[in-house]
Tab-separated table of N, CA and C in Angstrom:
chain	number	residue	atom	x	y	z
A	1	UNK	N	-5.068	4.961	-12.434
A	1	UNK	CA	-4.699	5.567	-11.053
A	1	UNK	C	-3.980	4.160	-10.528
A	2	UNK	N	-3.076	4.313	-9.979
A	2	UNK	CA	-2.225	3.022	-9.265
A	2	UNK	C	-3.038	2.796	-7.804
A	3	UNK	N	-3.344	1.322	-8.001
A	3	UNK	CA	-3.765	1.133	-6.590
A	3	UNK	C	-3.001	-0.206	-5.828
A	4	UNK	N	-2.448	-0.205	-4.896
A	4	UNK	CA	-2.088	-1.374	-4.150
A	4	UNK	C	-2.636	-1.639	-2.562
A	5	UNK	N	-3.007	-2.846	-2.702
A	5	UNK	CA	-4.020	-2.816	-1.415
A	5	UNK	C	-3.841	-4.324	-0.817
A	6	UNK	N	-3.331	-4.146	0.165
A	6	UNK	CA	-2.774	-5.714	1.217
A	6	UNK	C	-3.944	-5.918	1.625
A	7	UNK	N	-4.348	-7.430	2.009
A	7	UNK	CA	-5.330	-8.172	2.787
A	7	UNK	C	-4.603	-9.215	3.190
A	8	UNK	N	-5.477	-9.767	4.477
A	8	UNK	CA	-5.042	-10.987	5.113
A	8	UNK	C	-4.475	-11.061	6.498
A	9	UNK	N	-4.089	-9.844	7.018
A	9	UNK	CA	-3.710	-9.703	8.090
A	9	UNK	C	-4.781	-10.151	9.292
A	10	UNK	N	-4.521	-10.183	10.106
A	10	UNK	CA	-5.032	-10.658	11.322
A	10	UNK	C	-4.646	-10.933	12.653
A	11	UNK	N	-5.215	-11.451	13.613
A	11	UNK	CA	-4.782	-11.896	14.907
A	11	UNK	C	-4.496	-13.347	14.891
A	12	UNK	N	-3.298	-13.579	15.095
A	12	UNK	CA	-3.072	-15.068	15.593
A	12	UNK	C	-1.959	-15.596	16.773
A	13	UNK	N	-2.261	-16.861	17.164
A	13	UNK	CA	-1.209	-17.325	18.037
A	13	UNK	C	0.220	-17.770	17.549
A	14	UNK	N	1.065	-17.699	18.555
A	14	UNK	CA	2.311	-18.005	18.380
A	14	UNK	C	1.992	-19.318	17.614
A	15	UNK	N	2.790	-19.857	16.495
A	15	UNK	CA	3.052	-20.967	15.811
A	15	UNK	C	2.049	-21.022	14.892
A	16	UNK	N	0.942	-19.995	14.778
A	16	UNK	CA	-0.003	-20.235	13.754
A	16	UNK	C	0.594	-19.389	12.506
A	17	UNK	N	-0.457	-19.794	11.327
A	17	UNK	CA	-0.083	-19.019	9.973
A	17	UNK	C	-0.983	-17.866	9.563
A	18	UNK	N	-0.675	-17.373	8.500
A	18	UNK	CA	-1.337	-16.302	7.957
A	18	UNK	C	-0.915	-16.298	6.487
A	19	UNK	N	-1.799	-15.769	5.466
A	19	UNK	CA	-1.349	-15.713	4.168
A	19	UNK	C	-1.789	-14.254	3.683
A	20	UNK	N	-0.698	-13.305	3.424
A	20	UNK	CA	-1.126	-12.110	2.882
A	20	UNK	C	-1.177	-12.022	1.345
A	21	UNK	N	-2.136	-11.096	0.979
A	21	UNK	CA	-2.326	-10.962	-0.373
A	21	UNK	C	-1.978	-9.497	-0.621
A	22	UNK	N	-1.640	-9.130	-2.011
A	22	UNK	CA	-1.426	-7.643	-2.087
A	22	UNK	C	-1.653	-7.695	-3.613
A	23	UNK	N	-2.961	-6.741	-3.912
A	23	UNK	CA	-3.660	-6.810	-5.064
A	23	UNK	C	-3.129	-5.525	-6.053
A	24	UNK	N	-2.802	-5.416	-7.094
A	24	UNK	CA	-2.665	-4.030	-7.489
A	24	UNK	C	-3.348	-3.688	-8.916
A	25	UNK	N	-3.656	-2.389	-9.353
A	25	UNK	CA	-3.959	-2.243	-10.533
A	25	UNK	C	-3.284	-0.669	-10.986
A	26	UNK	N	-3.654	-0.784	-12.187
A	26	UNK	CA	-3.223	0.521	-12.780
A	26	UNK	C	-1.360	0.777	-13.047
A	27	UNK	N	-0.992	-0.420	-12.712
A	27	UNK	CA	0.485	-0.262	-12.932
A	27	UNK	C	0.786	-1.633	-13.657
A	28	UNK	N	1.986	-1.887	-14.253
A	28	UNK	CA	2.527	-3.048	-15.120
A	28	UNK	C	3.241	-3.982	-14.099
A	29	UNK	N	2.376	-4.690	-13.470
A	29	UNK	CA	2.566	-5.548	-12.285
A	29	UNK	C	3.705	-6.461	-13.041
A	30	UNK	N	3.754	-7.265	-13.939
A	30	UNK	CA	4.449	-8.300	-14.304
A	30	UNK	C	5.822	-7.505	-14.728
A	31	UNK	N	6.090	-6.304	-14.881
A	31	UNK	CA	7.477	-5.518	-15.006
A	31	UNK	C	8.364	-5.682	-13.922
A	32	UNK	N	7.558	-5.386	-12.540
A	32	UNK	CA	8.044	-4.897	-11.144
A	32	UNK	C	8.670	-5.952	-10.735
A	33	UNK	N	9.686	-5.635	-9.875
A	33	UNK	CA	9.999	-6.341	-8.264
A	33	UNK	C	8.906	-6.027	-7.502
A	34	UNK	N	8.665	-7.048	-6.691
A	34	UNK	CA	7.793	-6.933	-5.897
A	34	UNK	C	8.203	-7.292	-4.329
A	35	UNK	N	7.981	-6.348	-3.363
A	35	UNK	CA	8.297	-6.744	-1.958
A	35	UNK	C	7.462	-6.599	-1.091
A	36	UNK	N	7.815	-7.400	0.392
A	36	UNK	CA	6.800	-7.153	1.518
A	36	UNK	C	7.901	-6.355	2.401
A	37	UNK	N	7.433	-5.452	3.086
A	37	UNK	CA	8.225	-4.659	4.186
A	37	UNK	C	7.346	-4.948	5.483
A	38	UNK	N	7.766	-4.688	6.637
A	38	UNK	CA	7.061	-4.681	7.947
A	38	UNK	C	7.345	-3.254	8.698
A	39	UNK	N	6.837	-2.769	9.619
A	39	UNK	CA	7.136	-1.865	10.488
A	39	UNK	C	6.446	-2.343	11.801
A	40	UNK	N	7.138	-2.312	13.128
A	40	UNK	CA	6.516	-2.726	14.311
A	40	UNK	C	6.372	-1.195	15.106
A	41	UNK	N	5.447	-1.368	15.968
A	41	UNK	CA	5.609	0.276	16.737
A	41	UNK	C	6.929	0.434	17.360
A	42	UNK	N	7.533	1.613	16.911
A	42	UNK	CA	8.709	2.239	17.609
A	42	UNK	C	9.680	1.615	17.075
A	43	UNK	N	9.648	1.111	15.866
A	43	UNK	CA	10.753	0.449	15.150
A	43	UNK	C	10.753	1.066	13.575
A	44	UNK	N	12.084	0.774	13.068
A	44	UNK	CA	12.072	1.310	11.583
A	44	UNK	C	11.590	0.179	10.561
A	45	UNK	N	10.943	0.669	9.565
A	45	UNK	CA	10.724	-0.358	8.652
A	45	UNK	C	11.587	-1.226	8.060
A	46	UNK	N	11.333	-2.572	7.762
A	46	UNK	CA	12.493	-3.237	7.295
A	46	UNK	C	11.743	-4.285	6.561
A	47	UNK	N	12.699	-4.436	5.248
A	47	UNK	CA	12.380	-5.611	4.241
A	47	UNK	C	12.454	-7.061	4.631
A	48	UNK	N	11.235	-7.637	4.371
A	48	UNK	CA	11.214	-9.005	4.761
A	48	UNK	C	11.317	-9.965	3.858
A	49	UNK	N	10.789	-9.566	2.346
A	49	UNK	CA	11.030	-10.440	1.258
A	49	UNK	C	10.898	-9.757	0.242
A	50	UNK	N	11.357	-10.558	-0.695
A	50	UNK	CA	11.424	-9.582	-2.340
A	50	UNK	C	11.180	-11.005	-3.545
A	51	UNK	N	10.859	-10.519	-4.580
A	51	UNK	CA	10.459	-11.596	-5.491
A	51	UNK	C	10.940	-10.786	-6.765
A	52	UNK	N	11.520	-11.309	-8.039
A	52	UNK	CA	11.955	-10.495	-9.103
A	52	UNK	C	10.680	-10.926	-10.149
A	53	UNK	N	10.439	-10.036	-11.173
A	53	UNK	CA	9.440	-10.050	-12.266
A	53	UNK	C	8.890	-11.415	-12.514
A	54	UNK	N	10.065	-12.230	-12.871
A	54	UNK	CA	9.450	-13.666	-13.169
A	54	UNK	C	8.906	-14.392	-12.058
A	55	UNK	N	9.240	-14.120	-10.661
A	55	UNK	CA	9.103	-14.921	-9.770
A	55	UNK	C	10.092	-16.141	-9.435
A	56	UNK	N	11.176	-16.112	-10.243
A	56	UNK	CA	12.438	-17.140	-10.156
A	56	UNK	C	13.025	-16.852	-8.793
A	57	UNK	N	13.444	-15.718	-8.721
A	57	UNK	CA	14.173	-15.035	-7.716
A	57	UNK	C	13.519	-14.694	-6.393
A	58	UNK	N	13.917	-15.307	-5.157
A	58	UNK	CA	13.225	-14.938	-4.174
A	58	UNK	C	14.333	-14.677	-2.802
A	59	UNK	N	14.063	-13.721	-1.977
A	59	UNK	CA	14.718	-13.341	-1.150
A	59	UNK	C	14.188	-13.415	0.358
A	60	UNK	N	14.795	-13.267	1.257
A	60	UNK	CA	14.384	-13.468	2.582
A	60	UNK	C	15.417	-12.668	3.586
A	61	UNK	N	14.418	-11.778	4.641
A	61	UNK	CA	15.425	-11.574	5.744
A	61	UNK	C	15.866	-12.638	6.459
A	62	UNK	N	16.637	-12.313	7.379
A	62	UNK	CA	17.073	-13.533	8.145
A	62	UNK	C	16.086	-14.013	9.084
A	63	UNK	N	15.318	-13.107	9.681
A	63	UNK	CA	14.377	-13.376	10.840
A	63	UNK	C	13.412	-14.128	10.320
A	64	UNK	N	12.944	-14.328	8.940
A	64	UNK	CA	11.766	-15.054	8.416
A	64	UNK	C	12.188	-15.974	7.684
A	65	UNK	N	13.560	-16.208	7.417
A	65	UNK	CA	13.807	-17.215	6.402
A	65	UNK	C	13.380	-18.482	7.102
A	66	UNK	N	13.000	-19.642	6.070
A	66	UNK	CA	12.499	-20.888	6.491
A	66	UNK	C	10.964	-20.751	7.004
A	67	UNK	N	10.450	-19.809	7.138
A	67	UNK	CA	9.248	-19.624	7.905
A	67	UNK	C	7.839	-19.123	6.881
A	68	UNK	N	8.828	-17.796	6.138
A	68	UNK	CA	7.794	-17.408	5.387
A	68	UNK	C	8.365	-17.480	3.685
A	69	UNK	N	7.141	-17.715	2.946
A	69	UNK	CA	7.262	-17.587	1.292
A	69	UNK	C	6.563	-16.739	0.630
A	70	UNK	N	7.276	-16.050	-0.076
A	70	UNK	CA	6.920	-15.005	-1.104
A	70	UNK	C	6.474	-15.777	-2.482
A	71	UNK	N	5.619	-15.310	-3.179
A	71	UNK	CA	5.113	-15.879	-4.334
A	71	UNK	C	4.362	-14.585	-5.056
A	72	UNK	N	4.029	-14.708	-6.264
A	72	UNK	CA	3.223	-13.933	-7.380
A	72	UNK	C	2.416	-14.805	-8.473
A	73	UNK	N	1.552	-13.984	-8.550
A	73	UNK	CA	0.619	-14.418	-9.784
A	73	UNK	C	0.614	-13.323	-10.485
A	74	UNK	N	1.466	-13.091	-11.710
A	74	UNK	CA	1.362	-11.868	-12.726
A	74	UNK	C	-0.010	-11.983	-13.489
A	75	UNK	N	-0.667	-12.999	-13.601
A	75	UNK	CA	-1.959	-12.795	-14.483
A	75	UNK	C	-3.077	-12.375	-13.547
A	76	UNK	N	-2.889	-12.355	-12.145
A	76	UNK	CA	-3.747	-11.751	-11.383
A	76	UNK	C	-3.111	-10.629	-10.655
A	77	UNK	N	-2.176	-10.199	-11.021
A	77	UNK	CA	-1.674	-8.831	-10.542
A	77	UNK	C	-1.652	-8.780	-8.949
A	78	UNK	N	-1.053	-10.304	-8.486
A	78	UNK	CA	-1.154	-10.445	-6.967
A	78	UNK	C	0.171	-10.607	-6.744
A	79	UNK	N	0.513	-10.425	-5.236
A	79	UNK	CA	1.655	-10.787	-4.579
A	79	UNK	C	0.999	-11.256	-3.243
A	80	UNK	N	2.083	-12.475	-3.015
A	80	UNK	CA	1.465	-13.157	-1.787
A	80	UNK	C	2.634	-13.164	-0.796
A	81	UNK	N	2.141	-13.409	0.519
A	81	UNK	CA	3.277	-13.645	1.572
A	81	UNK	C	2.641	-14.839	2.626
A	82	UNK	N	3.185	-16.255	2.469
A	82	UNK	CA	2.383	-17.139	3.244
A	82	UNK	C	3.243	-17.047	4.349
A	83	UNK	N	2.985	-16.969	5.705
A	83	UNK	CA	3.661	-17.091	6.974
A	83	UNK	C	3.251	-17.837	7.791
A	84	UNK	N	4.161	-18.750	8.115
A	84	UNK	CA	4.227	-19.738	9.059
A	84	UNK	C	4.896	-19.812	10.526
A	85	UNK	N	4.459	-20.839	11.558
A	85	UNK	CA	5.310	-20.716	12.888
A	85	UNK	C	5.580	-19.062	12.986
A	86	UNK	N	4.478	-18.372	13.106
A	86	UNK	CA	4.373	-16.877	13.441
A	86	UNK	C	4.874	-16.750	14.775
A	87	UNK	N	5.687	-15.729	15.061
A	87	UNK	CA	6.658	-15.418	16.460
A	87	UNK	C	5.585	-13.955	16.849
A	88	UNK	N	5.645	-13.627	18.166
A	88	UNK	CA	5.050	-12.550	18.635
A	88	UNK	C	6.260	-11.183	18.054
A	89	UNK	N	7.334	-11.394	17.679
A	89	UNK	CA	8.177	-10.869	16.963
A	89	UNK	C	7.795	-10.105	15.980
A	90	UNK	N	6.835	-11.135	15.017
A	90	UNK	CA	6.366	-10.897	13.810
A	90	UNK	C	5.228	-10.015	13.549
A	91	UNK	N	4.851	-9.477	15.070
A	91	UNK	CA	3.884	-8.357	15.022
A	91	UNK	C	4.297	-7.125	14.748
A	92	UNK	N	3.378	-6.660	13.187
A	92	UNK	CA	3.920	-5.525	12.426
A	92	UNK	C	2.844	-5.174	11.732
A	93	UNK	N	2.783	-4.024	11.116
A	93	UNK	CA	2.200	-3.523	9.813
A	93	UNK	C	3.079	-3.973	8.382
A	94	UNK	N	2.150	-4.798	7.565
A	94	UNK	CA	2.951	-5.233	6.859
A	94	UNK	C	2.637	-4.855	5.408
A	95	UNK	N	3.455	-4.019	4.568
A	95	UNK	CA	3.195	-3.405	3.590
A	95	UNK	C	3.700	-4.265	2.213
A	96	UNK	N	3.019	-3.958	1.296
A	96	UNK	CA	3.765	-4.212	-0.150
A	96	UNK	C	4.416	-2.948	-1.134
A	97	UNK	N	5.018	-3.482	-1.963
A	97	UNK	CA	5.494	-2.290	-2.611
A	97	UNK	C	6.033	-2.825	-4.033
A	98	UNK	N	6.117	-2.045	-4.879
A	98	UNK	CA	6.367	-2.722	-6.448
A	98	UNK	C	7.202	-1.324	-6.923
A	99	UNK	N	8.213	-2.086	-7.915
A	99	UNK	CA	9.127	-0.989	-8.288
A	99	UNK	C	10.061	-1.483	-8.794
A	100	UNK	N	10.982	-0.871	-9.996
A	100	UNK	CA	12.262	-1.397	-10.670
A	100	UNK	C	13.299	-1.850	-9.562
A	101	UNK	N	13.257	-1.790	-8.491
A	101	UNK	CA	14.582	-2.305	-7.838
A	101	UNK	C	14.972	-3.532	-7.860
A	102	UNK	N	16.337	-3.768	-7.429
A	102	UNK	CA	16.902	-5.047	-7.832
A	102	UNK	C	17.171	-5.563	-6.411
A	103	UNK	N	16.689	-6.956	-6.025
A	103	UNK	CA	17.213	-7.440	-4.855
A	103	UNK	C	18.179	-8.589	-4.725
A	104	UNK	N	18.886	-8.638	-3.686
A	104	UNK	CA	20.148	-9.369	-3.759
A	104	UNK	C	20.506	-9.729	-2.682
A	105	UNK	N	21.465	-10.903	-2.254
A	105	UNK	CA	21.804	-11.262	-0.883
A	105	UNK	C	23.381	-10.769	-0.588
A	106	UNK	N	23.553	-10.178	0.460
A	106	UNK	CA	24.959	-9.956	1.085
A	106	UNK	C	25.070	-10.864	2.141
A	107	UNK	N	26.376	-10.691	2.631
A	107	UNK	CA	26.429	-11.575	3.962
A	107	UNK	C	25.741	-11.310	4.992
A	108	UNK	N	25.149	-9.946	4.997
A	108	UNK	CA	24.376	-9.797	6.295
A	108	UNK	C	22.876	-9.867	6.204
A	109	UNK	N	22.452	-10.236	4.634
A	109	UNK	CA	21.440	-10.697	4.399
A	109	UNK	C	21.040	-10.201	3.336
A	110	UNK	N	19.440	-9.913	2.962
A	110	UNK	CA	18.833	-9.329	1.625
A	110	UNK	C	18.990	-7.754	1.569
A	111	UNK	N	19.218	-7.348	0.566
A	111	UNK	CA	19.067	-5.798	0.308
A	111	UNK	C	18.290	-5.584	-1.077
A	112	UNK	N	18.267	-4.487	-1.316
A	112	UNK	CA	17.669	-4.012	-2.428
A	112	UNK	C	18.519	-2.792	-2.659
A	113	UNK	N	18.661	-2.198	-4.380
A	113	UNK	CA	19.061	-1.349	-4.865
A	113	UNK	C	18.095	-0.880	-5.762
A	114	UNK	N	17.703	0.698	-5.944
A	114	UNK	CA	16.782	1.262	-6.477
A	114	UNK	C	15.651	1.518	-5.818
A	115	UNK	N	14.745	1.724	-6.435
A	115	UNK	CA	13.206	2.471	-5.732
A	115	UNK	C	12.292	1.221	-6.024
A	116	UNK	N	11.349	1.110	-4.691
A	116	UNK	CA	10.026	1.131	-5.002
A	116	UNK	C	9.064	1.946	-5.111
A	117	UNK	N	8.585	2.035	-6.453
A	117	UNK	CA	7.658	3.394	-6.383
A	117	UNK	C	5.989	3.516	-6.023
A	118	UNK	N	5.493	2.192	-6.046
A	118	UNK	CA	4.276	2.118	-5.443
A	118	UNK	C	4.021	1.333	-4.165
A	119	UNK	N	3.397	1.963	-3.159
A	119	UNK	CA	3.225	1.346	-1.732
A	119	UNK	C	1.735	1.202	-1.427
A	120	UNK	N	1.628	0.146	-0.670
A	120	UNK	CA	0.162	0.087	-0.092
A	120	UNK	C	0.010	0.496	1.119
A	121	UNK	N	-1.065	0.294	1.761
A	121	UNK	CA	-1.192	1.197	3.115
A	121	UNK	C	-0.786	0.279	4.146
A	122	UNK	N	-1.155	-1.014	4.067
A	122	UNK	CA	-0.378	-1.986	4.933
A	122	UNK	C	-1.559	-2.935	5.620
A	123	UNK	N	-1.456	-3.962	6.168
A	123	UNK	CA	-2.345	-5.001	6.734
A	123	UNK	C	-1.550	-5.388	8.282
A	124	UNK	N	-2.555	-5.144	9.424
A	124	UNK	CA	-1.771	-5.470	10.589
A	124	UNK	C	-1.732	-6.896	10.753
A	125	UNK	N	-0.484	-7.663	11.391
A	125	UNK	CA	-0.744	-8.749	11.686
A	125	UNK	C	0.004	-9.060	13.058
A	126	UNK	N	-1.092	-9.427	14.056
A	126	UNK	CA	-0.687	-9.425	15.235
A	126	UNK	C	-0.642	-10.868	15.948
A	127	UNK	N	0.895	-11.333	16.648
A	127	UNK	CA	0.750	-12.667	16.800
A	127	UNK	C	1.031	-12.486	18.408
A	128	UNK	N	0.054	-13.407	19.016
A	128	UNK	CA	-0.159	-13.066	20.376
A	128	UNK	C	1.031	-14.240	21.097
A	129	UNK	N	1.423	-14.010	22.305
A	129	UNK	CA	2.243	-15.270	23.005
A	129	UNK	C	1.448	-16.333	23.756
């Protein structure tokens, strides 16, 4: 049975930091591209960051570039998102996903092709102004 579980969300003031974790089981973590998505109330889900299976290729959406850092530990089947200089507009439910998707950059930001097959339920991040 595949499990994808996020943790580390919480309440933080503007300018603060949080580190999200995503632990997985029942899937070949090291074989998959991993990504973080977020969805704010009343808004569509958006991709935040993506990392390839080796951890060598990293991708970020324009709103978080320079503030967030994605990483993975294949030995621990865990994905991370270090979030610094948080802003109220970062408030959302953050969800991680795994799959054979391929991420890349275009002139308008990062995008992915293919599928993310496994999704967690998300963790709430709230940034106060």
